Every structure is written in structure tokens, then in C-alpha cells.
mmCIF file of N, CA, C and O in Angstrom:
data_model
loop_
_atom_site.group_PDB
_atom_site.id
_atom_site.type_symbol
_atom_site.label_atom_id
_atom_site.label_comp_id
_atom_site.label_asym_id
_atom_site.label_seq_id
_atom_site.Cartn_x
_atom_site.Cartn_y
_atom_site.Cartn_z
ATOM 1 N N MET A 8 -51.707 -38.716 2.224
ATOM 2 C CA MET A 8 -51.063 -38.242 1.023
ATOM 3 C C MET A 8 -51.667 -39.022 -0.154
ATOM 4 O O MET A 8 -51.779 -40.246 -0.114
ATOM 5 N N THR A 9 -51.964 -38.297 -1.206
ATOM 6 C CA THR A 9 -52.553 -38.949 -2.382
ATOM 7 C C THR A 9 -51.471 -39.653 -3.193
ATOM 8 O O THR A 9 -50.275 -39.358 -3.053
ATOM 9 N N ASP A 10 -51.895 -40.542 -4.051
ATOM 10 C CA ASP A 10 -50.947 -41.237 -4.927
ATOM 11 C C ASP A 10 -50.220 -40.248 -5.836
ATOM 12 O O ASP A 10 -49.026 -40.378 -6.085
ATOM 13 N N ALA A 11 -50.943 -39.243 -6.308
ATOM 14 C CA ALA A 11 -50.336 -38.240 -7.190
ATOM 15 C C ALA A 11 -49.270 -37.436 -6.447
ATOM 16 O O ALA A 11 -48.196 -37.160 -6.988
ATOM 17 N N THR A 12 -49.576 -37.089 -5.210
ATOM 18 C CA THR A 12 -48.609 -36.348 -4.401
ATOM 19 C C THR A 12 -47.383 -37.201 -4.127
ATOM 20 O O THR A 12 -46.245 -36.735 -4.239
ATOM 21 N N GLN A 13 -47.619 -38.462 -3.787
ATOM 22 C CA GLN A 13 -46.503 -39.384 -3.526
ATOM 23 C C GLN A 13 -45.640 -39.545 -4.776
ATOM 24 O O GLN A 13 -44.416 -39.525 -4.694
ATOM 25 N N ALA A 14 -46.262 -39.681 -5.915
ATOM 26 C CA ALA A 14 -45.524 -39.843 -7.170
ATOM 27 C C ALA A 14 -44.698 -38.600 -7.480
ATOM 28 O O ALA A 14 -43.540 -38.686 -7.897
ATOM 29 N N GLU A 15 -45.284 -37.423 -7.270
ATOM 30 C CA GLU A 15 -44.556 -36.184 -7.519
ATOM 31 C C GLU A 15 -43.381 -36.044 -6.552
ATOM 32 O O GLU A 15 -42.280 -35.642 -6.945
ATOM 33 N N LEU A 16 -43.615 -36.374 -5.288
ATOM 34 C CA LEU A 16 -42.554 -36.315 -4.285
ATOM 35 C C LEU A 16 -41.397 -37.235 -4.675
ATOM 36 O O LEU A 16 -40.223 -36.845 -4.614
ATOM 37 N N GLU A 17 -41.715 -38.442 -5.097
ATOM 38 C CA GLU A 17 -40.672 -39.390 -5.506
ATOM 39 C C GLU A 17 -39.911 -38.891 -6.736
ATOM 40 O O GLU A 17 -38.695 -39.047 -6.825
ATOM 41 N N GLU A 18 -40.627 -38.268 -7.665
ATOM 42 C CA GLU A 18 -39.984 -37.726 -8.865
ATOM 43 C C GLU A 18 -39.019 -36.592 -8.496
ATOM 44 O O GLU A 18 -37.889 -36.541 -8.981
ATOM 45 N N ILE A 19 -39.468 -35.706 -7.645
ATOM 46 C CA ILE A 19 -38.614 -34.591 -7.209
ATOM 47 C C ILE A 19 -37.401 -35.118 -6.453
ATOM 48 O O ILE A 19 -36.265 -34.677 -6.687
ATOM 49 N N ARG A 20 -37.614 -36.066 -5.578
ATOM 50 C CA ARG A 20 -36.502 -36.635 -4.799
ATOM 51 C C ARG A 20 -35.506 -37.361 -5.702
ATOM 52 O O ARG A 20 -34.298 -37.317 -5.450
ATOM 53 N N ALA A 21 -35.993 -38.012 -6.738
ATOM 54 C CA ALA A 21 -35.085 -38.667 -7.689
ATOM 55 C C ALA A 21 -34.206 -37.629 -8.380
ATOM 56 O O ALA A 21 -33.003 -37.851 -8.579
ATOM 57 N N SER A 22 -34.784 -36.492 -8.712
ATOM 58 C CA SER A 22 -33.993 -35.408 -9.318
ATOM 59 C C SER A 22 -32.946 -34.892 -8.337
ATOM 60 O O SER A 22 -31.791 -34.654 -8.713
ATOM 61 N N ILE A 23 -33.332 -34.724 -7.090
ATOM 62 C CA ILE A 23 -32.391 -34.285 -6.054
ATOM 63 C C ILE A 23 -31.258 -35.298 -5.911
ATOM 64 O O ILE A 23 -30.081 -34.915 -5.840
ATOM 65 N N ASP A 24 -31.589 -36.571 -5.900
ATOM 66 C CA ASP A 24 -30.567 -37.618 -5.786
ATOM 67 C C ASP A 24 -29.588 -37.561 -6.957
ATOM 68 O O ASP A 24 -28.373 -37.722 -6.771
ATOM 69 N N ASN A 25 -30.095 -37.315 -8.162
ATOM 70 C CA ASN A 25 -29.219 -37.203 -9.335
ATOM 71 C C ASN A 25 -28.301 -35.995 -9.225
ATOM 72 O O ASN A 25 -27.111 -36.077 -9.551
ATOM 73 N N ILE A 26 -28.838 -34.897 -8.756
ATOM 74 C CA ILE A 26 -28.024 -33.690 -8.583
ATOM 75 C C ILE A 26 -26.964 -33.913 -7.513
ATOM 76 O O ILE A 26 -25.804 -33.522 -7.680
ATOM 77 N N ASP A 27 -27.337 -34.566 -6.409
ATOM 78 C CA ASP A 27 -26.358 -34.872 -5.354
ATOM 79 C C ASP A 27 -25.221 -35.730 -5.912
ATOM 80 O O ASP A 27 -24.044 -35.488 -5.601
ATOM 81 N N ALA A 28 -25.552 -36.720 -6.723
ATOM 82 C CA ALA A 28 -24.519 -37.560 -7.330
ATOM 83 C C ALA A 28 -23.614 -36.730 -8.230
ATOM 84 O O ALA A 28 -22.385 -36.876 -8.195
ATOM 85 N N ALA A 29 -24.199 -35.838 -9.010
ATOM 86 C CA ALA A 29 -23.400 -34.973 -9.891
ATOM 87 C C ALA A 29 -22.480 -34.077 -9.068
ATOM 88 O O ALA A 29 -21.313 -33.879 -9.427
ATOM 89 N N LEU A 30 -22.988 -33.538 -7.962
ATOM 90 C CA LEU A 30 -22.158 -32.697 -7.092
ATOM 91 C C LEU A 30 -20.945 -33.458 -6.573
ATOM 92 O O LEU A 30 -19.830 -32.921 -6.551
ATOM 93 N N ILE A 31 -21.152 -34.688 -6.152
ATOM 94 C CA ILE A 31 -20.041 -35.500 -5.641
ATOM 95 C C ILE A 31 -19.000 -35.714 -6.731
ATOM 96 O O ILE A 31 -17.796 -35.570 -6.496
ATOM 97 N N HIS A 32 -19.453 -36.017 -7.927
ATOM 98 C CA HIS A 32 -18.514 -36.241 -9.031
ATOM 99 C C HIS A 32 -17.767 -34.959 -9.412
ATOM 100 O O HIS A 32 -16.553 -35.001 -9.670
ATOM 101 N N VAL A 33 -18.461 -33.839 -9.403
ATOM 102 C CA VAL A 33 -17.821 -32.555 -9.709
ATOM 103 C C VAL A 33 -16.808 -32.202 -8.622
ATOM 104 O O VAL A 33 -15.690 -31.749 -8.916
ATOM 105 N N LEU A 34 -17.166 -32.413 -7.363
ATOM 106 C CA LEU A 34 -16.221 -32.145 -6.275
ATOM 107 C C LEU A 34 -14.991 -33.044 -6.378
ATOM 108 O O LEU A 34 -13.864 -32.592 -6.162
ATOM 109 N N ALA A 35 -15.192 -34.310 -6.719
ATOM 110 C CA ALA A 35 -14.054 -35.219 -6.872
ATOM 111 C C ALA A 35 -13.132 -34.726 -7.985
ATOM 112 O O ALA A 35 -11.901 -34.737 -7.832
ATOM 113 N N GLU A 36 -13.705 -34.276 -9.076
ATOM 114 C CA GLU A 36 -12.903 -33.743 -10.190
ATOM 115 C C GLU A 36 -12.142 -32.491 -9.748
ATOM 116 O O GLU A 36 -10.958 -32.319 -10.051
ATOM 117 N N ARG A 37 -12.816 -31.618 -9.010
ATOM 118 C CA ARG A 37 -12.171 -30.393 -8.520
ATOM 119 C C ARG A 37 -10.976 -30.747 -7.641
ATOM 120 O O ARG A 37 -9.908 -30.159 -7.752
ATOM 121 N N PHE A 38 -11.159 -31.726 -6.737
ATOM 122 C CA PHE A 38 -10.082 -32.093 -5.826
ATOM 123 C C PHE A 38 -8.926 -32.778 -6.544
ATOM 124 O O PHE A 38 -7.786 -32.695 -6.086
ATOM 125 N N LYS A 39 -9.168 -33.414 -7.673
ATOM 126 C CA LYS A 39 -8.060 -33.956 -8.467
ATOM 127 C C LYS A 39 -7.127 -32.822 -8.888
ATOM 128 O O LYS A 39 -5.904 -32.954 -8.832
ATOM 129 N N TYR A 40 -7.722 -31.706 -9.297
ATOM 130 C CA TYR A 40 -6.915 -30.557 -9.718
ATOM 131 C C TYR A 40 -6.260 -29.855 -8.539
ATOM 132 O O TYR A 40 -5.095 -29.448 -8.631
ATOM 133 N N THR A 41 -6.983 -29.715 -7.440
ATOM 134 C CA THR A 41 -6.364 -29.030 -6.305
ATOM 135 C C THR A 41 -5.236 -29.864 -5.712
ATOM 136 O O THR A 41 -4.271 -29.302 -5.181
ATOM 137 N N LYS A 42 -5.329 -31.197 -5.822
ATOM 138 C CA LYS A 42 -4.208 -32.033 -5.373
ATOM 139 C C LYS A 42 -2.986 -31.808 -6.250
ATOM 140 O O LYS A 42 -1.855 -31.786 -5.744
ATOM 141 N N ARG A 43 -3.200 -31.618 -7.533
ATOM 142 C CA ARG A 43 -2.075 -31.306 -8.430
ATOM 143 C C ARG A 43 -1.450 -29.967 -8.040
ATOM 144 O O ARG A 43 -0.232 -29.820 -8.030
ATOM 145 N N VAL A 44 -2.298 -29.001 -7.718
ATOM 146 C CA VAL A 44 -1.798 -27.693 -7.272
ATOM 147 C C VAL A 44 -0.984 -27.871 -5.994
ATOM 148 O O VAL A 44 0.101 -27.289 -5.853
ATOM 149 N N GLY A 45 -1.479 -28.666 -5.070
ATOM 150 C CA GLY A 45 -0.767 -28.894 -3.808
ATOM 151 C C GLY A 45 0.605 -29.497 -4.031
ATOM 152 O O GLY A 45 1.580 -29.090 -3.384
ATOM 153 N N ARG A 46 0.692 -30.480 -4.940
ATOM 154 C CA ARG A 46 2.000 -31.081 -5.232
ATOM 155 C C ARG A 46 2.935 -30.051 -5.870
ATOM 156 O O ARG A 46 4.117 -29.982 -5.533
ATOM 157 N N LEU A 47 2.406 -29.252 -6.784
ATOM 158 C CA LEU A 47 3.209 -28.226 -7.437
ATOM 159 C C LEU A 47 3.715 -27.201 -6.422
ATOM 160 O O LEU A 47 4.897 -26.824 -6.429
ATOM 161 N N LYS A 48 2.825 -26.776 -5.533
ATOM 162 C CA LYS A 48 3.230 -25.825 -4.493
ATOM 163 C C LYS A 48 4.300 -26.428 -3.590
ATOM 164 O O LYS A 48 5.276 -25.755 -3.244
ATOM 165 N N ALA A 49 4.134 -27.678 -3.200
ATOM 166 C CA ALA A 49 5.119 -28.329 -2.328
ATOM 167 C C ALA A 49 6.457 -28.452 -3.053
ATOM 168 O O ALA A 49 7.510 -28.195 -2.454
ATOM 169 N N ASP A 50 6.430 -28.830 -4.314
ATOM 170 C CA ASP A 50 7.665 -28.991 -5.086
ATOM 171 C C ASP A 50 8.428 -27.686 -5.239
ATOM 172 O O ASP A 50 9.650 -27.685 -5.374
ATOM 173 N N HIS A 51 7.703 -26.564 -5.235
ATOM 174 C CA HIS A 51 8.338 -25.260 -5.452
ATOM 175 C C HIS A 51 8.323 -24.391 -4.204
ATOM 176 O O HIS A 51 8.531 -23.175 -4.283
ATOM 177 N N ASP A 52 8.083 -25.030 -3.064
ATOM 178 C CA ASP A 52 8.110 -24.359 -1.759
ATOM 179 C C ASP A 52 7.215 -23.112 -1.728
ATOM 180 O O ASP A 52 7.613 -22.069 -1.231
ATOM 181 N N LEU A 53 6.010 -23.255 -2.279
ATOM 182 C CA LEU A 53 5.026 -22.177 -2.234
ATOM 183 C C LEU A 53 4.089 -22.421 -1.060
ATOM 184 O O LEU A 53 3.871 -23.562 -0.652
ATOM 185 N N PRO A 54 3.516 -21.368 -0.493
ATOM 186 C CA PRO A 54 2.631 -21.546 0.661
ATOM 187 C C PRO A 54 1.358 -22.314 0.281
ATOM 188 O O PRO A 54 0.890 -22.214 -0.857
ATOM 189 N N PRO A 55 0.809 -23.068 1.221
ATOM 190 C CA PRO A 55 -0.399 -23.851 0.947
ATOM 191 C C PRO A 55 -1.617 -23.004 0.573
ATOM 192 O O PRO A 55 -2.462 -23.424 -0.192
ATOM 193 N N SER A 56 -1.697 -21.814 1.126
ATOM 194 C CA SER A 56 -2.855 -20.965 0.821
ATOM 195 C C SER A 56 -2.427 -19.762 -0.013
ATOM 196 O O SER A 56 -1.268 -19.361 -0.010
ATOM 197 N N ASP A 57 -3.403 -19.214 -0.728
ATOM 198 C CA ASP A 57 -3.187 -18.034 -1.568
ATOM 199 C C ASP A 57 -4.362 -17.091 -1.311
ATOM 200 O O ASP A 57 -5.370 -17.129 -2.016
ATOM 201 N N PRO A 58 -4.251 -16.263 -0.264
ATOM 202 C CA PRO A 58 -5.387 -15.415 0.133
ATOM 203 C C PRO A 58 -5.913 -14.517 -0.988
ATOM 204 O O PRO A 58 -7.126 -14.308 -1.077
ATOM 205 N N ALA A 59 -5.042 -14.016 -1.844
ATOM 206 C CA ALA A 59 -5.513 -13.152 -2.932
ATOM 207 C C ALA A 59 -6.400 -13.942 -3.896
ATOM 208 O O ALA A 59 -7.451 -13.467 -4.317
ATOM 209 N N ARG A 60 -5.964 -15.144 -4.246
ATOM 210 C CA ARG A 60 -6.782 -15.999 -5.134
ATOM 211 C C ARG A 60 -8.098 -16.371 -4.460
ATOM 212 O O ARG A 60 -9.146 -16.337 -5.090
ATOM 213 N N GLU A 61 -8.023 -16.699 -3.184
ATOM 214 C CA GLU A 61 -9.241 -17.071 -2.467
ATOM 215 C C GLU A 61 -10.242 -15.920 -2.476
ATOM 216 O O GLU A 61 -11.440 -16.136 -2.683
ATOM 217 N N GLU A 62 -9.765 -14.705 -2.292
ATOM 218 C CA GLU A 62 -10.658 -13.540 -2.302
ATOM 219 C C GLU A 62 -11.270 -13.332 -3.685
ATOM 220 O O GLU A 62 -12.456 -13.039 -3.803
ATOM 221 N N ARG A 63 -10.459 -13.523 -4.735
ATOM 222 C CA ARG A 63 -10.995 -13.405 -6.102
ATOM 223 C C ARG A 63 -12.068 -14.468 -6.349
ATOM 224 O O ARG A 63 -13.091 -14.198 -6.970
ATOM 225 N N GLN A 64 -11.819 -15.667 -5.860
ATOM 226 C CA GLN A 64 -12.783 -16.754 -6.041
ATOM 227 C C GLN A 64 -14.091 -16.456 -5.301
ATOM 228 O O GLN A 64 -15.173 -16.705 -5.824
ATOM 229 N N ILE A 65 -13.989 -15.936 -4.102
ATOM 230 C CA ILE A 65 -15.189 -15.583 -3.340
ATOM 231 C C ILE A 65 -16.004 -14.546 -4.097
ATOM 232 O O ILE A 65 -17.224 -14.691 -4.263
ATOM 233 N N THR A 66 -15.344 -13.520 -4.584
ATOM 234 C CA THR A 66 -16.037 -12.472 -5.330
ATOM 235 C C THR A 66 -16.705 -13.049 -6.571
ATOM 236 O O THR A 66 -17.876 -12.768 -6.851
ATOM 237 N N ARG A 67 -15.977 -13.885 -7.297
ATOM 238 C CA ARG A 67 -16.504 -14.483 -8.527
ATOM 239 C C ARG A 67 -17.692 -15.404 -8.226
ATOM 240 O O ARG A 67 -18.730 -15.333 -8.892
ATOM 241 N N LEU A 68 -17.552 -16.255 -7.208
ATOM 242 C CA LEU A 68 -18.620 -17.191 -6.907
ATOM 243 C C LEU A 68 -19.848 -16.521 -6.299
ATOM 244 O O LEU A 68 -20.974 -16.963 -6.530
ATOM 245 N N ARG A 69 -19.645 -15.450 -5.568
ATOM 246 C CA ARG A 69 -20.797 -14.694 -5.055
ATOM 247 C C ARG A 69 -21.588 -14.116 -6.224
ATOM 248 O O ARG A 69 -22.825 -14.164 -6.228
ATOM 249 N N ALA A 70 -20.889 -13.593 -7.224
ATOM 250 C CA ALA A 70 -21.574 -13.044 -8.404
ATOM 251 C C ALA A 70 -22.309 -14.154 -9.160
ATOM 252 O O ALA A 70 -23.456 -13.971 -9.593
ATOM 253 N N LEU A 71 -21.656 -15.294 -9.322
ATOM 254 C CA LEU A 71 -22.315 -16.427 -9.987
ATOM 255 C C LEU A 71 -23.543 -16.879 -9.207
ATOM 256 O O LEU A 71 -24.577 -17.224 -9.803
ATOM 257 N N ALA A 72 -23.441 -16.890 -7.896
ATOM 258 C CA ALA A 72 -24.573 -17.292 -7.062
ATOM 259 C C ALA A 72 -25.751 -16.345 -7.273
ATOM 260 O O ALA A 72 -26.896 -16.794 -7.420
ATOM 261 N N ILE A 73 -25.468 -15.071 -7.308
ATOM 262 C CA ILE A 73 -26.542 -14.091 -7.530
ATOM 263 C C ILE A 73 -27.208 -14.345 -8.881
ATOM 264 O O ILE A 73 -28.437 -14.368 -8.991
ATOM 265 N N GLU A 74 -26.387 -14.562 -9.918
ATOM 266 C CA GLU A 74 -26.937 -14.854 -11.250
ATOM 267 C C GLU A 74 -27.787 -16.117 -11.241
ATOM 268 O O GLU A 74 -28.772 -16.212 -11.983
ATOM 269 N N ALA A 75 -27.415 -17.085 -10.429
ATOM 270 C CA ALA A 75 -28.114 -18.370 -10.378
ATOM 271 C C ALA A 75 -29.268 -18.378 -9.370
ATOM 272 O O ALA A 75 -29.891 -19.416 -9.154
ATOM 273 N N ASP A 76 -29.533 -17.233 -8.762
ATOM 274 C CA ASP A 76 -30.581 -17.120 -7.747
ATOM 275 C C ASP A 76 -30.305 -18.030 -6.546
ATOM 276 O O ASP A 76 -31.185 -18.699 -6.025
ATOM 277 N N LEU A 77 -29.037 -18.048 -6.143
ATOM 278 C CA LEU A 77 -28.599 -18.787 -4.963
ATOM 279 C C LEU A 77 -28.075 -17.770 -3.952
ATOM 280 O O LEU A 77 -27.446 -16.778 -4.338
ATOM 281 N N ASP A 78 -28.323 -17.998 -2.707
ATOM 282 C CA ASP A 78 -27.863 -17.095 -1.655
ATOM 283 C C ASP A 78 -26.337 -16.964 -1.722
ATOM 284 O O ASP A 78 -25.620 -17.957 -1.533
ATOM 285 N N PRO A 79 -25.816 -15.764 -2.004
ATOM 286 C CA PRO A 79 -24.360 -15.600 -2.110
ATOM 287 C C PRO A 79 -23.633 -15.887 -0.808
ATOM 288 O O PRO A 79 -22.491 -16.343 -0.825
ATOM 289 N N ALA A 80 -24.265 -15.651 0.325
ATOM 290 C CA ALA A 80 -23.628 -15.961 1.610
ATOM 291 C C ALA A 80 -23.444 -17.475 1.740
ATOM 292 O O ALA A 80 -22.412 -17.938 2.226
ATOM 293 N N PHE A 81 -24.429 -18.242 1.289
ATOM 294 C CA PHE A 81 -24.297 -19.700 1.293
ATOM 295 C C PHE A 81 -23.173 -20.126 0.365
ATOM 296 O O PHE A 81 -22.351 -20.973 0.730
ATOM 297 N N ALA A 82 -23.117 -19.546 -0.822
ATOM 298 C CA ALA A 82 -22.063 -19.890 -1.783
ATOM 299 C C ALA A 82 -20.688 -19.598 -1.185
ATOM 300 O O ALA A 82 -19.752 -20.398 -1.339
ATOM 301 N N GLU A 83 -20.556 -18.488 -0.478
ATOM 302 C CA GLU A 83 -19.281 -18.139 0.152
ATOM 303 C C GLU A 83 -18.930 -19.137 1.253
ATOM 304 O O GLU A 83 -17.784 -19.585 1.354
ATOM 305 N N LYS A 84 -19.892 -19.504 2.070
ATOM 306 C CA LYS A 84 -19.644 -20.499 3.126
ATOM 307 C C LYS A 84 -19.206 -21.825 2.516
ATOM 308 O O LYS A 84 -18.290 -22.480 3.019
ATOM 309 N N PHE A 85 -19.862 -22.215 1.445
ATOM 310 C CA PHE A 85 -19.537 -23.472 0.768
ATOM 311 C C PHE A 85 -18.112 -23.417 0.220
ATOM 312 O O PHE A 85 -17.318 -24.340 0.429
ATOM 313 N N LEU A 86 -17.756 -22.310 -0.429
ATOM 314 C CA LEU A 86 -16.397 -22.166 -0.958
ATOM 315 C C LEU A 86 -15.379 -22.160 0.175
ATOM 316 O O LEU A 86 -14.334 -22.802 0.068
ATOM 317 N N ASN A 87 -15.665 -21.456 1.248
ATOM 318 C CA ASN A 87 -14.730 -21.417 2.377
ATOM 319 C C ASN A 87 -14.496 -22.816 2.944
ATOM 320 O O ASN A 87 -13.372 -23.157 3.321
ATOM 321 N N PHE A 88 -15.541 -23.614 3.005
ATOM 322 C CA PHE A 88 -15.416 -24.990 3.473
ATOM 323 C C PHE A 88 -14.490 -25.785 2.545
ATOM 324 O O PHE A 88 -13.583 -26.492 2.999
ATOM 325 N N ILE A 89 -14.700 -25.643 1.249
ATOM 326 C CA ILE A 89 -13.875 -26.349 0.267
ATOM 327 C C ILE A 89 -12.430 -25.875 0.347
ATOM 328 O O ILE A 89 -11.497 -26.683 0.359
ATOM 329 N N VAL A 90 -12.226 -24.575 0.403
ATOM 330 C CA VAL A 90 -10.868 -24.027 0.458
ATOM 331 C C VAL A 90 -10.141 -24.508 1.710
ATOM 332 O O VAL A 90 -8.955 -24.854 1.656
ATOM 333 N N ALA A 91 -10.818 -24.557 2.830
ATOM 334 C CA ALA A 91 -10.190 -25.053 4.059
ATOM 335 C C ALA A 91 -9.720 -26.493 3.877
ATOM 336 O O ALA A 91 -8.622 -26.860 4.318
ATOM 337 N N GLU A 92 -10.521 -27.301 3.210
ATOM 338 C CA GLU A 92 -10.141 -28.699 2.955
ATOM 339 C C GLU A 92 -8.966 -28.768 1.984
ATOM 340 O O GLU A 92 -8.037 -29.558 2.158
ATOM 341 N N VAL A 93 -8.976 -27.929 0.970
ATOM 342 C CA VAL A 93 -7.872 -27.887 0.001
ATOM 343 C C VAL A 93 -6.574 -27.502 0.710
ATOM 344 O O VAL A 93 -5.530 -28.128 0.499
ATOM 345 N N ILE A 94 -6.622 -26.488 1.545
ATOM 346 C CA ILE A 94 -5.424 -26.048 2.269
ATOM 347 C C ILE A 94 -4.919 -27.175 3.157
ATOM 348 O O ILE A 94 -3.708 -27.423 3.242
ATOM 349 N N ARG A 95 -5.825 -27.886 3.806
ATOM 350 C CA ARG A 95 -5.422 -29.027 4.635
ATOM 351 C C ARG A 95 -4.696 -30.071 3.781
ATOM 352 O O ARG A 95 -3.649 -30.585 4.181
ATOM 353 N N HIS A 96 -5.214 -30.348 2.607
ATOM 354 C CA HIS A 96 -4.548 -31.281 1.699
ATOM 355 C C HIS A 96 -3.176 -30.764 1.294
ATOM 356 O O HIS A 96 -2.200 -31.528 1.261
ATOM 357 N N HIS A 97 -3.087 -29.474 1.000
ATOM 358 C CA HIS A 97 -1.798 -28.906 0.604
ATOM 359 C C HIS A 97 -0.788 -28.984 1.737
ATOM 360 O O HIS A 97 0.403 -29.259 1.500
ATOM 361 N N GLU A 98 -1.237 -28.762 2.958
ATOM 362 C CA GLU A 98 -0.337 -28.883 4.103
ATOM 363 C C GLU A 98 0.119 -30.327 4.298
ATOM 364 O O GLU A 98 1.282 -30.581 4.618
ATOM 365 N N ASP A 99 -0.795 -31.273 4.058
ATOM 366 C CA ASP A 99 -0.441 -32.701 4.172
ATOM 367 C C ASP A 99 0.627 -33.097 3.148
ATOM 368 O O ASP A 99 1.519 -33.879 3.456
ATOM 369 N N VAL A 100 0.501 -32.555 1.940
ATOM 370 C CA VAL A 100 1.469 -32.870 0.885
ATOM 371 C C VAL A 100 2.865 -32.382 1.269
ATOM 372 O O VAL A 100 3.864 -33.044 1.001
ATOM 373 N N ARG A 101 2.911 -31.228 1.928
ATOM 374 C CA ARG A 101 4.192 -30.659 2.349
ATOM 375 C C ARG A 101 4.863 -31.539 3.394
ATOM 376 O O ARG A 101 6.080 -31.520 3.548
ATOM 377 N N GLY A 102 4.002 -32.276 4.137
ATOM 378 C CA GLY A 102 4.479 -33.199 5.152
ATOM 379 C C GLY A 102 5.270 -32.582 6.187
ATOM 380 O O GLY A 102 6.137 -32.536 6.798
#
């Protein structure tokens, strides 16, 4: 590998590392809000999941993924993973 190739690889990887850090911070912020939702739902005896909202979110995020040139199936899988974790948190809050 040439020095130029190595330098470019390191530059690209540094950008990836910065994006990964931003993703973690954005996810942490998102979960702060979903925890508030979970407490509100528990306080008012609402179910942990909201299938209608989840379906709207999937539709919205699939469209955003297409606009962003990201595989919409991947975006849906990612959202489903997050929603499953949120529901688990909401169930935990209900105790």
C-alpha cells in the first residue's frame, strides 16, 4: 500500500469514526425522549407499543432513506431494532 493510499484510508476512517460518534450521541438523545414517553405511558396506563405510530414511522423513514440514497429495507430493519428496544424500556418502566 502506498503512503498516499494509507493516508486516504486513514482520512476516510477518521470521518467514519466521527459519524459513528455522532450516531451514538443522536441515539442517546432519541432514547432520552422515548424514556419520557415510556414514563408518560406508564403513568396513564397506556400500552408500551403503538403499532399505528410504528407503521407511520416505518413509512416515513423508508421515504427518507430513499431520498438519502440509503437502502429502505436497511432503514426499516434499523428502526425495528430501535423500536423493539424502546418497547422493552417501556415495559420495564411499567414494572
